[in-house]
């Protein structure tokens, strides 16, 4: 087993002026929420109208890295290793959040990727604290996982346009569910309004996309469409985030006694992301799609059922072997808790200056707690609702948070998962 890394993140003593923070203008359009006593009510934590918000860039980038890692996927996604780290050089040295001219002038394809990444990361980073969010699931994964059992879709999700699944489904620490659609653009406010869309008929843009999942009364929370307009260094306007909650047309309601499958899906989504980031790919696959090749897989009959069982048995064997050898992974301590996962050191292509400090490399760590891995090793593949088989794995439903210091940041999903970025001289 690797030696425990004794560099304690919590011991960093850096002046507040050296934190890599940027100011973001936020506008919460309270006119888009239903008038009282209609639901949902606008949360008091949102405030209303124009406001500013301090964004810690390392924490924002950890959020982007987490969100861009799929809950279920085959193969390797570069985003889960290092792709998001390049954005350290995308943020201009300015008081507010702006891109450097070099990143603002990327080709159209690369600009779209950057806009999408920041367009997801900034709203979720803002919402994690204000809604006390716990687990966060990809909208399409959530629909795929529960559709056959719960029927929590108004339409079959498309990959883009109206009817596309919302970006994220999230549950807060009170057990309330929220639907979140995110948009990002470098083009300007006019295009952002087009992305956010209109009620119609027919509904367009983010407004249409966030309406593809509904929850029963007592479980349903915010139905948000969020648009980030990204400014450039030297430009007339900085970045701004607009939050709206236009009324949605309730096409159906999920029965309360079926919410067991929604809880199963959100636990699996958060756990699978965390396992994948920490390098436990086989365990992640068994968690995200326990009944076959995809989250939609279900028991069938005849030859197809035999093929499905072979797939399940193979996935279980791979996960068992991976968890049996978990002590081979990098070990480290965070917040006095022990984690296993992976650690990567990168030399930056150019130095970064924060306050009076200059940094030339970065360390990124992802880990899953020893306790969570130990519990998972007892049940490496469970086809039934997972919280009914092992309640300890519901630790993945605890609050998702970020902490920041002058030289880095940390992201937690409860005590089960941690990710860190640390700037190094």
mmCIF file of C-alpha atoms in Angstrom:
data_model
loop_
_atom_site.group_PDB
_atom_site.id
_atom_site.type_symbol
_atom_site.label_atom_id
_atom_site.label_comp_id
_atom_site.label_asym_id
_atom_site.label_seq_id
_atom_site.Cartn_x
_atom_site.Cartn_y
_atom_site.Cartn_z
ATOM 1 C CA UNK A 1 0.000 0.000 0.000
ATOM 2 C CA UNK A 2 1.220 3.479 -0.770
ATOM 3 C CA UNK A 3 2.410 5.568 2.159
ATOM 4 C CA UNK A 4 -0.260 7.838 3.574
ATOM 5 C CA UNK A 5 0.219 11.352 2.308
ATOM 6 C CA UNK A 6 0.614 13.438 5.448
ATOM 7 C CA UNK A 7 0.255 16.817 3.780
ATOM 8 C CA UNK A 8 -2.774 18.134 5.624
ATOM 9 C CA UNK A 9 -4.967 20.328 3.504
ATOM 10 C CA UNK A 10 -6.466 21.876 6.647
ATOM 11 C CA UNK A 11 -3.069 23.143 7.836
ATOM 12 C CA UNK A 12 -2.685 25.572 4.978
ATOM 13 C CA UNK A 13 -2.358 29.082 6.381
ATOM 14 C CA UNK A 14 -2.659 31.502 3.481
ATOM 15 C CA UNK A 15 -3.848 35.105 3.539
ATOM 16 C CA UNK A 16 -7.377 35.665 2.247
ATOM 17 C CA UNK A 17 -5.949 38.034 -0.371
ATOM 18 C CA UNK A 18 -4.139 35.079 -1.933
ATOM 19 C CA UNK A 19 -7.247 32.978 -2.481
ATOM 20 C CA UNK A 20 -8.006 32.486 -6.167
ATOM 21 C CA UNK A 21 -11.468 34.065 -6.003
ATOM 22 C CA UNK A 22 -13.437 35.897 -8.684
ATOM 23 C CA UNK A 23 -16.654 37.878 -8.378
ATOM 24 C CA UNK A 24 -19.685 36.723 -10.377
ATOM 25 C CA UNK A 25 -22.797 38.804 -11.001
ATOM 26 C CA UNK A 26 -25.965 36.775 -10.307
ATOM 27 C CA UNK A 27 -29.523 37.759 -11.179
ATOM 28 C CA UNK A 28 -32.381 35.759 -9.652
ATOM 29 C CA UNK A 29 -35.541 36.604 -11.583
ATOM 30 C CA UNK A 30 -38.196 36.230 -8.892
ATOM 31 C CA UNK A 31 -40.935 37.128 -11.395
ATOM 32 C CA UNK A 32 -40.587 33.655 -12.951
ATOM 33 C CA UNK A 33 -41.612 31.859 -9.730
ATOM 34 C CA UNK A 34 -45.314 31.176 -9.070
ATOM 35 C CA UNK A 35 -47.133 33.802 -7.027
ATOM 36 C CA UNK A 36 -47.921 32.724 -3.459
ATOM 37 C CA UNK A 37 -49.382 30.358 -2.434
ATOM 38 C CA UNK A 38 -48.254 28.593 -5.603
ATOM 39 C CA UNK A 39 -45.371 26.131 -5.508
ATOM 40 C CA UNK A 40 -42.463 26.004 -5.639
ATOM 41 C CA UNK A 41 -41.777 29.059 -3.514
ATOM 42 C CA UNK A 42 -38.557 30.917 -4.195
ATOM 43 C CA UNK A 43 -36.009 29.861 -1.539
ATOM 44 C CA UNK A 44 -35.066 32.584 0.939
ATOM 45 C CA UNK A 45 -31.423 31.570 0.439
ATOM 46 C CA UNK A 46 -31.602 32.669 -3.219
ATOM 47 C CA UNK A 47 -32.229 36.323 -2.532
ATOM 48 C CA UNK A 48 -33.861 38.226 -5.382
ATOM 49 C CA UNK A 49 -32.712 40.505 -8.145
ATOM 50 C CA UNK A 50 -29.090 41.474 -8.733
ATOM 51 C CA UNK A 51 -26.349 40.260 -6.393
ATOM 52 C CA UNK A 52 -22.702 39.267 -6.430
ATOM 53 C CA UNK A 53 -21.099 35.972 -5.497
ATOM 54 C CA UNK A 54 -17.459 35.070 -4.845
ATOM 55 C CA UNK A 55 -16.365 32.063 -6.901
ATOM 56 C CA UNK A 56 -13.296 30.142 -5.774
ATOM 57 C CA UNK A 57 -11.709 28.986 -9.025
ATOM 58 C CA UNK A 58 -10.089 25.731 -7.773
ATOM 59 C CA UNK A 59 -13.402 24.729 -6.139
ATOM 60 C CA UNK A 60 -15.290 25.615 -9.323
ATOM 61 C CA UNK A 61 -12.928 23.445 -11.366
ATOM 62 C CA UNK A 62 -13.389 20.485 -9.006
ATOM 63 C CA UNK A 63 -17.131 20.923 -9.479
ATOM 64 C CA UNK A 64 -16.708 20.926 -13.261
ATOM 65 C CA UNK A 65 -14.551 17.791 -13.108
ATOM 66 C CA UNK A 66 -17.184 15.999 -11.035
ATOM 67 C CA UNK A 67 -20.151 17.062 -13.152
ATOM 68 C CA UNK A 68 -18.494 16.184 -16.464
ATOM 69 C CA UNK A 69 -17.753 12.642 -15.305
ATOM 70 C CA UNK A 70 -20.685 10.485 -16.461
ATOM 71 C CA UNK A 71 -22.631 8.391 -13.975
ATOM 72 C CA UNK A 72 -22.472 5.540 -16.489
ATOM 73 C CA UNK A 73 -20.024 5.164 -19.358
ATOM 74 C CA UNK A 74 -17.781 2.656 -21.058
ATOM 75 C CA UNK A 75 -14.206 3.488 -21.884
ATOM 76 C CA UNK A 76 -12.223 6.398 -20.497
ATOM 77 C CA UNK A 77 -13.282 10.034 -20.341
ATOM 78 C CA UNK A 78 -10.406 12.496 -20.304
ATOM 79 C CA UNK A 79 -12.444 14.937 -18.221
ATOM 80 C CA UNK A 80 -12.187 12.705 -15.159
ATOM 81 C CA UNK A 81 -8.389 12.835 -15.213
ATOM 82 C CA UNK A 82 -7.075 16.209 -16.254
ATOM 83 C CA UNK A 83 -9.001 18.049 -18.974
ATOM 84 C CA UNK A 84 -10.666 20.468 -16.550
ATOM 85 C CA UNK A 85 -7.274 21.428 -15.051
ATOM 86 C CA UNK A 86 -6.450 23.386 -18.216
ATOM 87 C CA UNK A 87 -9.106 25.918 -17.237
ATOM 88 C CA UNK A 88 -6.734 27.260 -14.565
ATOM 89 C CA UNK A 89 -5.201 29.216 -17.449
ATOM 90 C CA UNK A 90 -8.579 30.209 -18.890
ATOM 91 C CA UNK A 91 -9.493 32.509 -15.994
ATOM 92 C CA UNK A 92 -8.167 36.045 -16.329
ATOM 93 C CA UNK A 93 -6.285 37.790 -13.515
ATOM 94 C CA UNK A 94 -9.128 40.193 -12.767
ATOM 95 C CA UNK A 95 -11.423 40.900 -9.798
ATOM 96 C CA UNK A 96 -14.434 39.348 -11.537
ATOM 97 C CA UNK A 97 -14.845 36.129 -13.508
ATOM 98 C CA UNK A 98 -13.598 36.610 -17.065
ATOM 99 C CA UNK A 99 -11.799 34.510 -19.653
ATOM 100 C CA UNK A 100 -8.358 35.318 -20.968
ATOM 101 C CA UNK A 101 -8.371 36.517 -24.597
ATOM 102 C CA UNK A 102 -6.540 33.329 -25.652
ATOM 103 C CA UNK A 103 -9.351 31.090 -24.364
ATOM 104 C CA UNK A 104 -12.078 33.468 -25.507
ATOM 105 C CA UNK A 105 -10.750 33.202 -29.076
ATOM 106 C CA UNK A 106 -10.699 29.399 -29.292
ATOM 107 C CA UNK A 107 -12.292 27.763 -32.323
ATOM 108 C CA UNK A 108 -16.057 27.305 -32.212
ATOM 109 C CA UNK A 109 -15.957 23.653 -31.106
ATOM 110 C CA UNK A 110 -13.584 24.291 -28.195
ATOM 111 C CA UNK A 111 -15.509 27.413 -27.174
ATOM 112 C CA UNK A 112 -18.702 25.364 -27.013
ATOM 113 C CA UNK A 113 -17.064 22.789 -24.726
ATOM 114 C CA UNK A 114 -15.706 25.503 -22.432
ATOM 115 C CA UNK A 115 -19.055 27.303 -22.348
ATOM 116 C CA UNK A 116 -20.881 24.059 -21.550
ATOM 117 C CA UNK A 117 -18.418 23.185 -18.773
ATOM 118 C CA UNK A 118 -18.546 26.588 -17.092
ATOM 119 C CA UNK A 119 -22.278 26.775 -17.806
ATOM 120 C CA UNK A 120 -22.753 23.639 -15.693
ATOM 121 C CA UNK A 121 -20.122 24.284 -13.049
ATOM 122 C CA UNK A 122 -21.005 27.854 -12.049
ATOM 123 C CA UNK A 123 -24.755 27.299 -11.415
ATOM 124 C CA UNK A 124 -24.262 24.026 -9.532
ATOM 125 C CA UNK A 125 -21.460 25.590 -7.462
ATOM 126 C CA UNK A 126 -23.865 28.419 -6.540
ATOM 127 C CA UNK A 127 -26.771 26.051 -5.859
ATOM 128 C CA UNK A 128 -24.870 23.510 -3.727
ATOM 129 C CA UNK A 129 -24.829 25.917 -0.794
ATOM 130 C CA UNK A 130 -28.171 27.641 -1.339
ATOM 131 C CA UNK A 131 -30.177 24.439 -1.728
ATOM 132 C CA UNK A 132 -28.012 22.321 0.602
ATOM 133 C CA UNK A 133 -27.635 19.794 -2.210
ATOM 134 C CA UNK A 134 -26.733 16.197 -1.557
ATOM 135 C CA UNK A 135 -26.297 13.759 -4.470
ATOM 136 C CA UNK A 136 -26.401 15.015 -8.055
ATOM 137 C CA UNK A 137 -27.306 12.742 -10.988
ATOM 138 C CA UNK A 138 -27.073 13.187 -14.733
ATOM 139 C CA UNK A 139 -30.630 13.717 -15.941
ATOM 140 C CA UNK A 140 -30.379 11.168 -18.724
ATOM 141 C CA UNK A 141 -28.946 8.513 -16.384
ATOM 142 C CA UNK A 142 -31.730 9.135 -13.882
ATOM 143 C CA UNK A 143 -34.384 8.700 -16.569
ATOM 144 C CA UNK A 144 -32.731 5.581 -17.998
ATOM 145 C CA UNK A 145 -32.420 3.987 -14.570
ATOM 146 C CA UNK A 146 -35.950 4.564 -13.276
ATOM 147 C CA UNK A 147 -38.069 4.859 -16.431
ATOM 148 C CA UNK A 148 -39.241 1.246 -16.567
ATOM 149 C CA UNK A 149 -40.001 1.057 -12.833
ATOM 150 C CA UNK A 150 -41.290 4.528 -12.025
ATOM 151 C CA UNK A 151 -42.364 6.122 -15.287
ATOM 152 C CA UNK A 152 -40.808 9.437 -14.275
ATOM 153 C CA UNK A 153 -40.668 10.827 -17.814
ATOM 154 C CA UNK A 154 -43.151 12.802 -19.840
ATOM 155 C CA UNK A 155 -41.347 11.993 -23.077
ATOM 156 C CA UNK A 156 -38.559 9.724 -24.175
ATOM 157 C CA UNK A 157 -35.410 11.810 -23.617
ATOM 158 C CA UNK A 158 -33.664 13.150 -26.688
ATOM 159 C CA UNK A 159 -30.000 14.041 -26.924
ATOM 160 C CA UNK A 160 -30.656 17.713 -27.707
ATOM 161 C CA UNK A 161 -33.415 20.255 -28.185
ATOM 162 C CA UNK A 162 -36.920 20.263 -26.653
ATOM 163 C CA UNK A 163 -37.623 16.974 -24.912
ATOM 164 C CA UNK A 164 -33.949 16.444 -24.063
ATOM 165 C CA UNK A 165 -33.462 15.228 -20.518
ATOM 166 C CA UNK A 166 -32.507 17.969 -18.042
ATOM 167 C CA UNK A 167 -28.823 18.243 -17.228
ATOM 168 C CA UNK A 168 -29.153 17.280 -13.571
ATOM 169 C CA UNK A 169 -31.491 15.836 -10.987
ATOM 170 C CA UNK A 170 -30.459 16.615 -7.413
ATOM 171 C CA UNK A 171 -31.775 15.840 -3.956
ATOM 172 C CA UNK A 172 -31.225 18.169 -1.024
ATOM 173 C CA UNK A 173 -30.550 17.215 2.586
ATOM 174 C CA UNK A 174 -34.287 17.467 3.368
ATOM 175 C CA UNK A 175 -35.143 14.837 0.751
ATOM 176 C CA UNK A 176 -36.605 17.321 -1.746
ATOM 177 C CA UNK A 177 -35.853 16.833 -5.450
ATOM 178 C CA UNK A 178 -34.740 19.533 -7.866
ATOM 179 C CA UNK A 179 -34.496 19.621 -11.672
ATOM 180 C CA UNK A 180 -31.688 21.765 -13.075
ATOM 181 C CA UNK A 181 -30.980 22.735 -16.682
ATOM 182 C CA UNK A 182 -27.766 24.654 -17.356
ATOM 183 C CA UNK A 183 -26.641 26.779 -20.294
ATOM 184 C CA UNK A 184 -23.414 28.647 -20.990
ATOM 185 C CA UNK A 185 -22.405 31.066 -23.735
ATOM 186 C CA UNK A 186 -19.659 33.507 -24.643
ATOM 187 C CA UNK A 187 -21.830 35.149 -27.308
ATOM 188 C CA UNK A 188 -23.790 37.575 -25.148
ATOM 189 C CA UNK A 189 -26.988 38.172 -23.224
ATOM 190 C CA UNK A 190 -29.222 37.891 -26.290
ATOM 191 C CA UNK A 191 -28.090 34.362 -27.063
ATOM 192 C CA UNK A 192 -28.366 33.422 -23.384
ATOM 193 C CA UNK A 193 -32.036 34.431 -23.415
ATOM 194 C CA UNK A 194 -32.510 32.242 -26.498
ATOM 195 C CA UNK A 195 -30.851 29.323 -24.679
ATOM 196 C CA UNK A 196 -33.071 29.746 -21.629
ATOM 197 C CA UNK A 197 -36.064 29.679 -23.979
ATOM 198 C CA UNK A 198 -39.726 30.549 -23.663
ATOM 199 C CA UNK A 199 -42.909 28.942 -22.362
ATOM 200 C CA UNK A 200 -44.472 28.828 -25.811
ATOM 201 C CA UNK A 201 -46.456 26.957 -26.902
ATOM 202 C CA UNK A 202 -44.419 25.101 -27.760
ATOM 203 C CA UNK A 203 -41.868 25.510 -24.928
ATOM 204 C CA UNK A 204 -38.279 25.972 -26.095
ATOM 205 C CA UNK A 205 -34.738 25.875 -24.775
ATOM 206 C CA UNK A 206 -33.931 25.068 -21.171
ATOM 207 C CA UNK A 207 -37.559 25.637 -20.171
ATOM 208 C CA UNK A 208 -38.664 22.665 -22.281
ATOM 209 C CA UNK A 209 -35.770 20.460 -21.230
ATOM 210 C CA UNK A 210 -36.243 20.836 -17.496
ATOM 211 C CA UNK A 211 -39.891 19.714 -17.740
ATOM 212 C CA UNK A 212 -39.207 16.108 -18.734
ATOM 213 C CA UNK A 213 -39.185 14.816 -15.103
ATOM 214 C CA UNK A 214 -41.754 15.513 -12.378
ATOM 215 C CA UNK A 215 -42.082 14.301 -8.797
ATOM 216 C CA UNK A 216 -45.087 13.819 -6.515
ATOM 217 C CA UNK A 217 -46.315 16.534 -4.150
ATOM 218 C CA UNK A 218 -44.158 16.719 -1.056
ATOM 219 C CA UNK A 219 -41.061 15.651 -2.989
ATOM 220 C CA UNK A 220 -40.915 18.209 -5.795
ATOM 221 C CA UNK A 221 -38.658 21.217 -5.300
ATOM 222 C CA UNK A 222 -37.158 23.770 -7.655
ATOM 223 C CA UNK A 223 -37.344 23.477 -11.465
ATOM 224 C CA UNK A 224 -34.481 25.697 -12.475
ATOM 225 C CA UNK A 225 -33.112 26.963 -15.762
ATOM 226 C CA UNK A 226 -29.714 28.626 -15.337
ATOM 227 C CA UNK A 227 -27.835 30.656 -17.939
ATOM 228 C CA UNK A 228 -24.204 31.772 -17.649
ATOM 229 C CA UNK A 229 -22.903 34.502 -19.937
ATOM 230 C CA UNK A 230 -19.093 34.499 -19.858
ATOM 231 C CA UNK A 231 -17.165 37.744 -20.246
ATOM 232 C CA UNK A 232 -13.645 38.331 -21.561
ATOM 233 C CA UNK A 233 -10.763 40.275 -20.061
ATOM 234 C CA UNK A 234 -10.894 43.846 -21.343
ATOM 235 C CA UNK A 235 -14.497 43.500 -22.508
ATOM 236 C CA UNK A 236 -17.295 45.879 -21.622
ATOM 237 C CA UNK A 237 -19.156 43.308 -19.513
ATOM 238 C CA UNK A 238 -18.087 40.624 -17.068
ATOM 239 C CA UNK A 239 -19.691 37.240 -16.543
ATOM 240 C CA UNK A 240 -23.228 36.945 -15.224
ATOM 241 C CA UNK A 241 -25.486 34.102 -14.121
ATOM 242 C CA UNK A 242 -29.273 34.272 -14.519
ATOM 243 C CA UNK A 243 -31.548 31.933 -12.547
ATOM 244 C CA UNK A 244 -35.208 31.438 -13.497
ATOM 245 C CA UNK A 245 -38.001 29.054 -12.523
ATOM 246 C CA UNK A 246 -40.850 29.392 -15.005
ATOM 247 C CA UNK A 247 -43.970 27.328 -14.267
ATOM 248 C CA UNK A 248 -43.985 23.847 -15.742
ATOM 249 C CA UNK A 249 -46.860 21.834 -17.138
ATOM 250 C CA UNK A 250 -47.281 18.794 -14.886
ATOM 251 C CA UNK A 251 -47.955 15.955 -17.347
ATOM 252 C CA UNK A 252 -47.994 13.239 -14.681
ATOM 253 C CA UNK A 253 -46.862 12.574 -11.114
ATOM 254 C CA UNK A 254 -44.677 9.759 -9.812
ATOM 255 C CA UNK A 255 -46.516 7.817 -7.117
ATOM 256 C CA UNK A 256 -45.080 8.243 -3.650
ATOM 257 C CA UNK A 257 -44.612 4.501 -3.153
ATOM 258 C CA UNK A 258 -42.444 4.411 -6.292
ATOM 259 C CA UNK A 259 -39.909 6.928 -4.995
ATOM 260 C CA UNK A 260 -37.828 4.006 -3.748
ATOM 261 C CA UNK A 261 -36.525 3.688 -7.320
ATOM 262 C CA UNK A 262 -35.678 7.379 -7.508
ATOM 263 C CA UNK A 263 -33.632 7.049 -4.316
ATOM 264 C CA UNK A 264 -31.893 4.004 -5.767
ATOM 265 C CA UNK A 265 -30.997 5.952 -8.915
ATOM 266 C CA UNK A 266 -29.594 9.004 -7.112
ATOM 267 C CA UNK A 267 -27.452 6.885 -4.766
ATOM 268 C CA UNK A 268 -26.111 4.894 -7.709
ATOM 269 C CA UNK A 269 -25.409 8.021 -9.749
ATOM 270 C CA UNK A 270 -23.372 9.738 -7.036
ATOM 271 C CA UNK A 271 -21.570 6.535 -6.030
ATOM 272 C CA UNK A 272 -20.723 5.571 -9.614
ATOM 273 C CA UNK A 273 -19.281 9.020 -10.382
ATOM 274 C CA UNK A 274 -17.179 8.908 -7.219
ATOM 275 C CA UNK A 275 -15.902 5.390 -7.827
ATOM 276 C CA UNK A 276 -15.037 6.183 -11.433
ATOM 277 C CA UNK A 277 -13.104 9.321 -10.504
ATOM 278 C CA UNK A 278 -11.145 7.408 -7.864
ATOM 279 C CA UNK A 279 -10.148 4.752 -10.395
ATOM 280 C CA UNK A 280 -12.579 1.975 -9.427
ATOM 281 C CA UNK A 281 -13.996 1.541 -12.926
ATOM 282 C CA UNK A 282 -15.360 -1.999 -12.549
ATOM 283 C CA UNK A 283 -17.108 -1.133 -9.288
ATOM 284 C CA UNK A 284 -18.539 1.988 -10.905
ATOM 285 C CA UNK A 285 -19.964 -0.052 -13.796
ATOM 286 C CA UNK A 286 -21.540 -2.565 -11.409
ATOM 287 C CA UNK A 287 -23.041 0.298 -9.417
ATOM 288 C CA UNK A 288 -24.451 2.289 -12.346
ATOM 289 C CA UNK A 289 -25.909 -0.603 -14.371
ATOM 290 C CA UNK A 290 -26.321 -3.629 -12.095
ATOM 291 C CA UNK A 291 -28.837 -5.474 -14.266
ATOM 292 C CA UNK A 292 -26.914 -5.609 -17.527
ATOM 293 C CA UNK A 293 -25.006 -3.576 -20.053
ATOM 294 C CA UNK A 294 -26.923 -0.313 -19.549
ATOM 295 C CA UNK A 295 -28.941 1.396 -16.794
ATOM 296 C CA UNK A 296 -32.109 0.438 -18.711
ATOM 297 C CA UNK A 297 -31.308 -3.291 -18.617
ATOM 298 C CA UNK A 298 -33.987 -5.418 -16.966
ATOM 299 C CA UNK A 299 -34.685 -9.156 -16.631
ATOM 300 C CA UNK A 300 -36.150 -10.631 -19.806
ATOM 301 C CA UNK A 301 -36.530 -14.208 -21.045
ATOM 302 C CA UNK A 302 -34.966 -16.891 -23.202
ATOM 303 C CA UNK A 303 -31.644 -16.339 -24.955
ATOM 304 C CA UNK A 304 -31.598 -12.629 -24.118
ATOM 305 C CA UNK A 305 -31.976 -13.383 -20.422
ATOM 306 C CA UNK A 306 -29.043 -15.829 -20.560
ATOM 307 C CA UNK A 307 -26.919 -13.155 -22.233
ATOM 308 C CA UNK A 308 -27.975 -10.602 -19.643
ATOM 309 C CA UNK A 309 -27.068 -12.934 -16.779
ATOM 310 C CA UNK A 310 -23.650 -13.582 -18.311
ATOM 311 C CA UNK A 311 -23.053 -9.837 -18.447
ATOM 312 C CA UNK A 312 -24.160 -9.385 -14.828
ATOM 313 C CA UNK A 313 -21.979 -12.268 -13.610
ATOM 314 C CA UNK A 314 -18.956 -10.863 -15.446
ATOM 315 C CA UNK A 315 -19.500 -7.371 -14.016
ATOM 316 C CA UNK A 316 -19.859 -8.779 -10.514
ATOM 317 C CA UNK A 317 -16.638 -10.808 -10.826
ATOM 318 C CA UNK A 318 -14.691 -7.788 -12.067
ATOM 319 C CA UNK A 319 -16.004 -5.590 -9.259
ATOM 320 C CA UNK A 320 -15.234 -8.259 -6.638
ATOM 321 C CA UNK A 321 -11.652 -8.551 -7.873
ATOM 322 C CA UNK A 322 -11.174 -4.786 -7.959
ATOM 323 C CA UNK A 323 -12.489 -4.310 -4.427
ATOM 324 C CA UNK A 324 -10.481 -7.261 -3.134
ATOM 325 C CA UNK A 325 -7.317 -5.491 -4.324
ATOM 326 C CA UNK A 326 -8.381 -1.994 -3.247
ATOM 327 C CA UNK A 327 -5.383 -1.637 -0.928
ATOM 328 C CA UNK A 328 -3.173 -1.376 -4.013
ATOM 329 C CA UNK A 329 -4.569 2.117 -4.640
ATOM 330 C CA UNK A 330 -3.058 5.381 -3.468
ATOM 331 C CA UNK A 331 -3.922 6.068 0.171
ATOM 332 C CA UNK A 332 -4.277 9.504 1.721
ATOM 333 C CA UNK A 333 -5.935 11.337 4.586
ATOM 334 C CA UNK A 334 -8.407 14.219 4.318
ATOM 335 C CA UNK A 335 -10.290 15.780 7.243
ATOM 336 C CA UNK A 336 -8.798 13.030 9.431
ATOM 337 C CA UNK A 337 -10.501 10.359 7.322
ATOM 338 C CA UNK A 338 -8.729 7.729 5.238
ATOM 339 C CA UNK A 339 -9.356 7.372 1.520
ATOM 340 C CA UNK A 340 -8.193 5.113 -1.307
ATOM 341 C CA UNK A 341 -8.047 6.266 -4.908
ATOM 342 C CA UNK A 342 -5.555 7.985 -7.154
ATOM 343 C CA UNK A 343 -3.239 10.954 -7.177
ATOM 344 C CA UNK A 344 -1.865 12.830 -10.179
ATOM 345 C CA UNK A 345 0.780 15.548 -10.379
ATOM 346 C CA UNK A 346 0.876 17.901 -13.385
ATOM 347 C CA UNK A 347 3.395 20.494 -14.473
ATOM 348 C CA UNK A 348 1.508 23.585 -15.592
ATOM 349 C CA UNK A 349 2.308 24.847 -19.105
ATOM 350 C CA UNK A 350 2.882 28.301 -17.605
ATOM 351 C CA UNK A 351 3.178 29.523 -14.004
ATOM 352 C CA UNK A 352 0.090 30.814 -12.174
ATOM 353 C CA UNK A 353 0.349 33.750 -9.792
ATOM 354 C CA UNK A 354 -2.091 34.069 -6.895
ATOM 355 C CA UNK A 355 -1.430 37.112 -4.755
ATOM 356 C CA UNK A 356 2.311 37.043 -4.080
ATOM 357 C CA UNK A 357 2.693 33.306 -4.686
ATOM 358 C CA UNK A 358 3.685 31.617 -7.938
ATOM 359 C CA UNK A 359 2.687 28.027 -8.733
ATOM 360 C CA UNK A 360 4.190 25.781 -11.404
ATOM 361 C CA UNK A 361 2.442 22.456 -10.812
ATOM 362 C CA UNK A 362 -0.794 21.038 -9.470
ATOM 363 C CA UNK A 363 -1.730 17.896 -7.545
ATOM 364 C CA UNK A 364 -5.161 16.312 -7.988
ATOM 365 C CA UNK A 365 -6.472 13.544 -5.744
ATOM 366 C CA UNK A 366 -9.684 11.508 -5.844
ATOM 367 C CA UNK A 367 -10.625 9.079 -3.105
ATOM 368 C CA UNK A 368 -13.400 6.863 -1.743
ATOM 369 C CA UNK A 369 -13.488 6.290 2.012
ATOM 370 C CA UNK A 370 -12.218 3.009 3.417
ATOM 371 C CA UNK A 371 -15.543 2.504 5.187
ATOM 372 C CA UNK A 372 -17.578 2.927 2.006
ATOM 373 C CA UNK A 373 -15.311 0.577 0.044
ATOM 374 C CA UNK A 374 -15.478 -1.977 2.850
ATOM 375 C CA UNK A 375 -19.283 -1.946 2.805
ATOM 376 C CA UNK A 376 -19.331 -2.105 -0.981
ATOM 377 C CA UNK A 377 -17.048 -5.156 -0.975
ATOM 378 C CA UNK A 378 -19.802 -7.019 0.897
ATOM 379 C CA UNK A 379 -22.272 -6.253 -1.917
ATOM 380 C CA UNK A 380 -20.249 -5.524 -5.098
ATOM 381 C CA UNK A 381 -23.330 -5.844 -7.321
ATOM 382 C CA UNK A 382 -26.920 -5.392 -6.142
ATOM 383 C CA UNK A 383 -29.840 -5.437 -8.594
ATOM 384 C CA UNK A 384 -32.506 -4.487 -6.033
ATOM 385 C CA UNK A 385 -32.857 -0.899 -4.745
ATOM 386 C CA UNK A 386 -29.467 -0.516 -3.144
ATOM 387 C CA UNK A 387 -30.560 1.344 -0.024
ATOM 388 C CA UNK A 388 -32.812 -1.610 0.858
ATOM 389 C CA UNK A 389 -29.864 -4.026 0.778
ATOM 390 C CA UNK A 390 -27.176 -1.952 2.498
ATOM 391 C CA UNK A 391 -28.255 1.240 4.231
ATOM 392 C CA UNK A 392 -24.617 2.195 4.872
ATOM 393 C CA UNK A 393 -24.154 2.889 1.151
ATOM 394 C CA UNK A 394 -26.702 5.687 1.487
ATOM 395 C CA UNK A 395 -23.740 7.762 2.713
ATOM 396 C CA UNK A 396 -23.576 8.862 -0.927
ATOM 397 C CA UNK A 397 -26.788 10.832 -0.251
ATOM 398 C CA UNK A 398 -25.095 13.145 2.240
ATOM 399 C CA UNK A 399 -24.445 16.788 1.440
ATOM 400 C CA UNK A 400 -22.131 17.767 -1.422
ATOM 401 C CA UNK A 401 -19.794 20.589 -0.379
ATOM 402 C CA UNK A 402 -16.636 22.436 -1.365
ATOM 403 C CA UNK A 403 -13.986 23.959 0.893
ATOM 404 C CA UNK A 404 -11.282 26.282 -0.302
ATOM 405 C CA UNK A 405 -7.952 27.650 0.874
ATOM 406 C CA UNK A 406 -5.333 29.833 -0.728
ATOM 407 C CA UNK A 407 -3.511 27.028 -2.497
ATOM 408 C CA UNK A 408 -6.349 24.743 -3.458
ATOM 409 C CA UNK A 409 -9.783 23.349 -2.771
ATOM 410 C CA UNK A 410 -11.578 20.199 -1.750
ATOM 411 C CA UNK A 411 -14.934 18.704 -2.707
ATOM 412 C CA UNK A 412 -16.867 16.227 -0.549
ATOM 413 C CA UNK A 413 -19.846 13.996 -1.226
ATOM 414 C CA UNK A 414 -20.608 13.401 2.428
ATOM 415 C CA UNK A 415 -17.834 11.363 4.003
ATOM 416 C CA UNK A 416 -17.851 8.788 1.208
ATOM 417 C CA UNK A 417 -15.927 10.685 -1.484
ATOM 418 C CA UNK A 418 -13.365 13.452 -1.677
ATOM 419 C CA UNK A 419 -11.529 15.253 -4.467
ATOM 420 C CA UNK A 420 -8.739 17.787 -4.052
ATOM 421 C CA UNK A 421 -6.708 20.196 -6.109
ATOM 422 C CA UNK A 422 -3.559 21.725 -4.630
ATOM 423 C CA UNK A 423 -1.425 24.328 -6.390
ATOM 424 C CA UNK A 424 2.288 23.703 -5.848
ATOM 425 C CA UNK A 425 5.354 25.909 -6.167
#
